[in-house]
Structure formats: structure tokens, C-alpha cells
Tab-separated table of C-alpha atoms in Angstrom:
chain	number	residue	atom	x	y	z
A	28	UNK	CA	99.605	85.634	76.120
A	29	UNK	CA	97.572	87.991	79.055
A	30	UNK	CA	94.212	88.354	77.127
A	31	UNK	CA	90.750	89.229	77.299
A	32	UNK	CA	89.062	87.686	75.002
A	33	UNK	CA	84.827	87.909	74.111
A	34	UNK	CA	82.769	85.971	71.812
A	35	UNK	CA	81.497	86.757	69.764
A	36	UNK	CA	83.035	89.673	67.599
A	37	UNK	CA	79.730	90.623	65.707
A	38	UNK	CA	75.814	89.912	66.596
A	39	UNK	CA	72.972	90.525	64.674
A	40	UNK	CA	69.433	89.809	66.460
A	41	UNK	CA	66.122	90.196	66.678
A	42	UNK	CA	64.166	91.972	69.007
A	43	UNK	CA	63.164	89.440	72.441
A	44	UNK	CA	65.464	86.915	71.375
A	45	UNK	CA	67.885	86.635	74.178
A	46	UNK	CA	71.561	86.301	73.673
A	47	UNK	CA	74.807	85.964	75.337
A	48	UNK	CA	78.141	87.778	75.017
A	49	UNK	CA	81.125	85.540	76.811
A	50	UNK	CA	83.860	86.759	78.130
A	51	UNK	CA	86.933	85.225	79.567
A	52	UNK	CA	90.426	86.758	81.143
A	53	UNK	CA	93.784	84.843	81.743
A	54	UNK	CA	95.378	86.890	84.084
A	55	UNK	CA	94.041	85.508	87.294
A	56	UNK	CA	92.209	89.363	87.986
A	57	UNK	CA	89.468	90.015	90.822
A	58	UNK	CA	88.013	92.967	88.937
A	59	UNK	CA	85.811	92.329	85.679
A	60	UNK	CA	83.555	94.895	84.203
A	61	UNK	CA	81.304	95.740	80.781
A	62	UNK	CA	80.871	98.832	79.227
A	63	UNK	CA	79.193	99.828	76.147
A	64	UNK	CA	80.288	102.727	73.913
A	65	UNK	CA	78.081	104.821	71.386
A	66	UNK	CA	79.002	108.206	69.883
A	67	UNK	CA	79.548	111.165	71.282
A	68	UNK	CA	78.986	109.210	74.616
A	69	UNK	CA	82.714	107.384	75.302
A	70	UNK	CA	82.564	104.284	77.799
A	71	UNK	CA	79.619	103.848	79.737
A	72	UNK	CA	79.564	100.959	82.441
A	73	UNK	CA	76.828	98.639	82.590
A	74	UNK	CA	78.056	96.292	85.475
A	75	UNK	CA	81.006	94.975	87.301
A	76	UNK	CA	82.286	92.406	89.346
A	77	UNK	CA	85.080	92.797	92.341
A	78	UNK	CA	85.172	88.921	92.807
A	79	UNK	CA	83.566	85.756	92.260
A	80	UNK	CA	79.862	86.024	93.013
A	81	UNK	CA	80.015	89.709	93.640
A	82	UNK	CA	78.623	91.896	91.053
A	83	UNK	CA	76.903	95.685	90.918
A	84	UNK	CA	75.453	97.676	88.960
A	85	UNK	CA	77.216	100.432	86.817
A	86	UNK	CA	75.953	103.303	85.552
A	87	UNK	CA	73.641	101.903	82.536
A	88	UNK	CA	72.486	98.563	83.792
A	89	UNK	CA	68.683	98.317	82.733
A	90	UNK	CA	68.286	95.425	80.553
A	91	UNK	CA	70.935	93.912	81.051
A	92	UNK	CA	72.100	90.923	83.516
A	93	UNK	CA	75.700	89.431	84.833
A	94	UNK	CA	76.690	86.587	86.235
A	95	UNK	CA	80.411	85.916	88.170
A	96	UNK	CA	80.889	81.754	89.120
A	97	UNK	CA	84.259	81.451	88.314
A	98	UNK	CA	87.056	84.392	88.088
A	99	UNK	CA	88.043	84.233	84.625
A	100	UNK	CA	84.514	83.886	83.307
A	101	UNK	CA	81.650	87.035	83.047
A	102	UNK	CA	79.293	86.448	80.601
A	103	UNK	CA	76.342	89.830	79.629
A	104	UNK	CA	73.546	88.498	79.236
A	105	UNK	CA	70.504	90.616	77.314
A	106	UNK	CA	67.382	88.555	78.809
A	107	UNK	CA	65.072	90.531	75.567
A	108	UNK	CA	67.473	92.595	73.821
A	109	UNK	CA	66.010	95.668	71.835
A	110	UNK	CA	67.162	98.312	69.290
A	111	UNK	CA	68.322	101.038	71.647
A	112	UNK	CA	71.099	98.237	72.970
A	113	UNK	CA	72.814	98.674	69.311
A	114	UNK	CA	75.901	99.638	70.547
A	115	UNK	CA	79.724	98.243	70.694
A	116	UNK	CA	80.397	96.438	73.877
A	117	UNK	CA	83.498	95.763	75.258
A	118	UNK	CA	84.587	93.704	78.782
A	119	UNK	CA	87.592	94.567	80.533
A	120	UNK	CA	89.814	93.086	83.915
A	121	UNK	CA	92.002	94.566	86.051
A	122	UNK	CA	94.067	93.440	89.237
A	123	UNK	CA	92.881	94.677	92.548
A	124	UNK	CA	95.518	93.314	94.523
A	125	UNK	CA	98.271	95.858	94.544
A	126	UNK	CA	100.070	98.086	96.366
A	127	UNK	CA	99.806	101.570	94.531
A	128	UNK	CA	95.443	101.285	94.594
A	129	UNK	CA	93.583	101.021	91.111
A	130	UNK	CA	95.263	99.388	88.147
A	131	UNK	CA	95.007	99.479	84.506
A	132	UNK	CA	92.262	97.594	82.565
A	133	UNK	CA	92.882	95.364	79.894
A	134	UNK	CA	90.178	95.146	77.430
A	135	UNK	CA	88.766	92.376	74.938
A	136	UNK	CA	88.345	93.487	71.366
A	137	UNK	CA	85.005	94.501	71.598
A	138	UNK	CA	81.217	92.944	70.481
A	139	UNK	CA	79.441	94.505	68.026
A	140	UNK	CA	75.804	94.073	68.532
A	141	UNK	CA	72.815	95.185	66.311
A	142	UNK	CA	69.217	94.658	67.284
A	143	UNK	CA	66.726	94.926	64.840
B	28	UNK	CA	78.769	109.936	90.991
B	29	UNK	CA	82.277	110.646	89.146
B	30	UNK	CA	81.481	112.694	86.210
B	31	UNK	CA	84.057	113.226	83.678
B	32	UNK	CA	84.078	115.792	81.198
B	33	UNK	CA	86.284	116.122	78.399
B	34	UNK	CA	87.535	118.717	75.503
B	35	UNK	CA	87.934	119.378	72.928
B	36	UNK	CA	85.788	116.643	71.405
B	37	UNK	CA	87.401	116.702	68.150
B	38	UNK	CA	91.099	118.076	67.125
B	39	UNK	CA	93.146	118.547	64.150
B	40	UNK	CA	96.776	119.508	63.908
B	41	UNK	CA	100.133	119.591	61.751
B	42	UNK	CA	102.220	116.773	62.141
B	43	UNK	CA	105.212	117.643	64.600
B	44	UNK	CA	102.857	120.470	66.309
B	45	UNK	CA	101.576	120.186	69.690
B	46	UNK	CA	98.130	118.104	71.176
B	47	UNK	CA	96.544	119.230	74.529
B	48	UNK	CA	93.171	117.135	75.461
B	49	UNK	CA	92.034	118.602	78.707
B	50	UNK	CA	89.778	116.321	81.149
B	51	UNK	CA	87.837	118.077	84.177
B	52	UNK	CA	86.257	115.534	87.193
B	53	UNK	CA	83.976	116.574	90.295
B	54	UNK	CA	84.691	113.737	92.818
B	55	UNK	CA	87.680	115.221	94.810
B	56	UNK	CA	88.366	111.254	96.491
B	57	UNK	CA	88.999	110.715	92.785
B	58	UNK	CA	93.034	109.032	92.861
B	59	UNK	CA	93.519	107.593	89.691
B	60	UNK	CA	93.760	108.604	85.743
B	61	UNK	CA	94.589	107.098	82.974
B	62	UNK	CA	94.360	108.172	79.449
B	63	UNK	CA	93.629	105.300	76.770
B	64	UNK	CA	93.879	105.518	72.864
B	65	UNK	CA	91.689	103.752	70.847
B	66	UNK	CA	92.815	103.227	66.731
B	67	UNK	CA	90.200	102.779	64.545
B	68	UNK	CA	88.559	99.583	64.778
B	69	UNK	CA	90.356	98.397	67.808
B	70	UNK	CA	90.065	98.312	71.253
B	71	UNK	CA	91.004	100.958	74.135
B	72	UNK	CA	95.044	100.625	74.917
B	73	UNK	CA	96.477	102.713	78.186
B	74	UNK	CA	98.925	104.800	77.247
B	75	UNK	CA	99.649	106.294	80.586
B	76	UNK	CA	98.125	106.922	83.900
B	77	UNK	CA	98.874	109.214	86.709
B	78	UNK	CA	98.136	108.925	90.439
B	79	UNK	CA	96.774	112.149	92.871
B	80	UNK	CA	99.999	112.022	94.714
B	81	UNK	CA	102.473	113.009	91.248
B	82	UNK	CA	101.811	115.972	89.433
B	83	UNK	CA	103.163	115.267	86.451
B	84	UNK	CA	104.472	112.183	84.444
B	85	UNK	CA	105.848	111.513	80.903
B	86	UNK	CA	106.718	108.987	78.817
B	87	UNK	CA	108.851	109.759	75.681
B	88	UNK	CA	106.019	112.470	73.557
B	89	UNK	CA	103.487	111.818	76.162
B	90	UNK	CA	102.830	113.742	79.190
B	91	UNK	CA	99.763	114.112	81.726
B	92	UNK	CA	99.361	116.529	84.384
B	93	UNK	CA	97.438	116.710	87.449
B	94	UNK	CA	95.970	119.668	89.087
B	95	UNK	CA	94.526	117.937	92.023
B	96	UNK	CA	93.071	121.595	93.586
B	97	UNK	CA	91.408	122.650	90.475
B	98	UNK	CA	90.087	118.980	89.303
B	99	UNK	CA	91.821	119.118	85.984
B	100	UNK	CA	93.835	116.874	84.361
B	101	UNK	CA	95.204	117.272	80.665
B	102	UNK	CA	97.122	114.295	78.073
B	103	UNK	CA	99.795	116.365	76.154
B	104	UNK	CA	101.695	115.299	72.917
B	105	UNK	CA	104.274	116.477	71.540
B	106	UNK	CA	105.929	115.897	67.746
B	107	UNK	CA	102.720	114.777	66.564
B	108	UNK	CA	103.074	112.038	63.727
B	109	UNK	CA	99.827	110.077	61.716
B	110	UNK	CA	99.685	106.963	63.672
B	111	UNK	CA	98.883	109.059	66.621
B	112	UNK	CA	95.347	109.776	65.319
B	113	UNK	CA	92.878	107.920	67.075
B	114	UNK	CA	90.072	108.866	70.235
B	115	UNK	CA	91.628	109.121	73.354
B	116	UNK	CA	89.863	108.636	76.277
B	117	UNK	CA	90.632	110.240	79.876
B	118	UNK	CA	88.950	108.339	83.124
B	119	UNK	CA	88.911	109.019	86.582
B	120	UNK	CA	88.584	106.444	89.641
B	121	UNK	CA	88.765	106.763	93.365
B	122	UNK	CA	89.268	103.539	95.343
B	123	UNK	CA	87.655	100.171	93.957
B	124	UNK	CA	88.842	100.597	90.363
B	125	UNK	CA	85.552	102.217	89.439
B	126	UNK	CA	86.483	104.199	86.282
B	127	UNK	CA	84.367	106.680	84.614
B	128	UNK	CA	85.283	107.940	81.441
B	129	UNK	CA	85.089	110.789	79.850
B	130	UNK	CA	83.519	111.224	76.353
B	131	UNK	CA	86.599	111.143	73.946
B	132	UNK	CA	88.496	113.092	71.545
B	133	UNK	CA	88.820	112.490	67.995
B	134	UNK	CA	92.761	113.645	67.526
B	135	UNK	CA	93.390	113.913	63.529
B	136	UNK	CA	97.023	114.307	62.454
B	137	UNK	CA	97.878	115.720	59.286
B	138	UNK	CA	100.396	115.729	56.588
């Protein structure tokens, strides 16, 4: 089954204590990105990826970190998470090889993280 | 940057009336924009895009519209039942798959 899947579902942290959110696509896409989403704010991006070992910056990036080795892997990394990074997180891939331009994402089931 | 804006934020109606979100962007090489739904709980699902070079596109109670000129695109449904409550998202994206969203609308369908 075409999936994106990231691990894990809920965190609860500390402040400092660094952490990890994986996530992993099957579908063989170029295009891999993570947004965060808080209320009354929608989907915000924090940093994508158009191939492996190319990554950029979205539109919320600050204290956060990405890394792209292998296609179906792009892990968030929070190096010393704090409270304002509460938030629901959710990765998503697309294909950016076709021939009508931009294609749907596909999105994991989201990470809910709370820092405390 | 894209910037998205979206209205109403929050909508109730009758089952089997009408639903009109409406979605306004400001990058004009914007070419790409697709709605998502997003049930309780759950993650964002597409539930239809539309490309700068259509005006219009529907699927069964779901339509979008285009109005590449004014910058406006709107997600209309039609015969409204329950399980269509949810936030739907609209996002716009020029080349590069780049999408920014807009900030959602809580759709509430009642009995």
C-alpha cells in the first residue's frame, strides 16, 4: 500500500532534550516536505527536500533541522526543542516527475508533539 | 512569497444546502490548487485540484473554480450531507511543488 508513514504518533518532552520524528514514503517520490499546523494558522512549512541531499528552508524553519540520504527517508530533527514547537506535525511526498507540473501530496498521519 | 488567504474561517449549513469556501493568492506564476479535507483526527486528503490553464472542474458534489485574472479560486459543494464536515484547506503552488496553504475552514453540516 502507497504510504507515508511517521513515527512516532504522539511525543511528550522536555525542554533541550532533543528528539527525532522519522519519516518514510514508499512511492519512490523526489519531493518530501514537513509542515506543522496550529490553530487558526492551517499548514505552515518548515522544510523540504526536491531530492536526495537537497533540502531548503520553508517558511518556519528556526529550530528545526532536516536531513535527505536516501529518498524514502526524511527525518525532523528538533536539536533543543521548546514549548512554542507544541504543535501537530505532519510530513508529506509528492512526485515531481510528471508531465502536467506539480502533483498531489500524500501525507503521513501526523506527530503530535508537546514540549513542556 | 505565495500568500494564501482564505474565508470564511468557519461555516455552518443545512444538510442538502449549498458550501462556497473562497481562497484569494497574490503570486500570479501561481499554477496549481488543490483543495484538501481534513476529518477530525486525521490527516489532510485531496479532494480535487485544478490547474491555471482549466477554469473550472468537478467531481460528482464537488466543484472548484479558477479566476486566474482576479487571483481567486473557490471549493463549492453541493447536497451537503454530515460526513462532509471537516476543515478544508485550499493551497496554491507555482512550479517546484511549493504549496502554501491557506488557513482553513471549519465546514459544520447539520441535521
Amino acid at each position: 500500500e502507497a504510504q507515508v508513514t511517521q513515527n512516532p504518533r504522539y511525543l511528550i518532552t522536555v525542554t533541550g532534550k532533543k528528539l527525532t520524528v522519522t519519516c518514510s514514503q514508499n512511492m519512490n517520490h523526489e519531493y518530501m516536505s514537513w509542515y506543522r499546523q496550529d490553530p487558526g494558522l492551517g499548514l505552515r512549512q518548515i522544510y523540504y527536500s526536491m531530492n536526495v541531499e537537497v533540502t531548503d528552508k520553508g517558511d518556519v524553519p528556526e529550530g528545526y533541522k532536516v536531513s535527505r540520504k536516501e529518498k524514502r527517508n526524511f527525518p525532523l530533527i528538533l536539536e533543543s526543542p521548546s514549548p512554542n514547537q507544541t504543535s501537530l506535525y505532519f510530513c508529506a511526498s509528492s512526485s515531481l516527475v510528471t508531465d502536467r507540473g506539480n502533483s498531489p501530496l500524500h501525507f503521513g498521519n501526523g506527530t503530535r508533539l508537546t514540549v513542556t | 512569497g505565495e500568500n494564501v488567504e482564505q474565508h470564511p474561517s468557519t461555516l455552518s449549513v443545512q444538510e442538502g444546502d449549498s458550501a462556497v469556501i473562497k481562497c484569494t493568492y497574490s503570486d500570479s506564476a501561481s499554477n496549481y490548487f488543490p483543495w484538501y479535507k481534513q476529518e477530525l483526527g486525521k490527516r489532510p486528503q485531496l479532494i480535487i485540484d485544478i490547474r491555471s490553464n482549466v477554469g473550472e472542474k468537478k467531481d460528482q458534489r464537488i466543484a472548484v473554480t479558477l479566476n486566474k485574472t482576479a487571483k481567486h479560486f473557490s471549493l463549492h459543494i453541493t447536497e451537503t450531507q454530515p460526513e462532509d464536515s471537516a476543515v478544508y484547506f485550499c493551497a496554491a503552488a507555482g512550479g517546484g511543488n511549493k504549496l502554501t496553504f491557506g488557513t482553513g475552514t471549519q465546514l459544520k453540516v447539520e441535521l
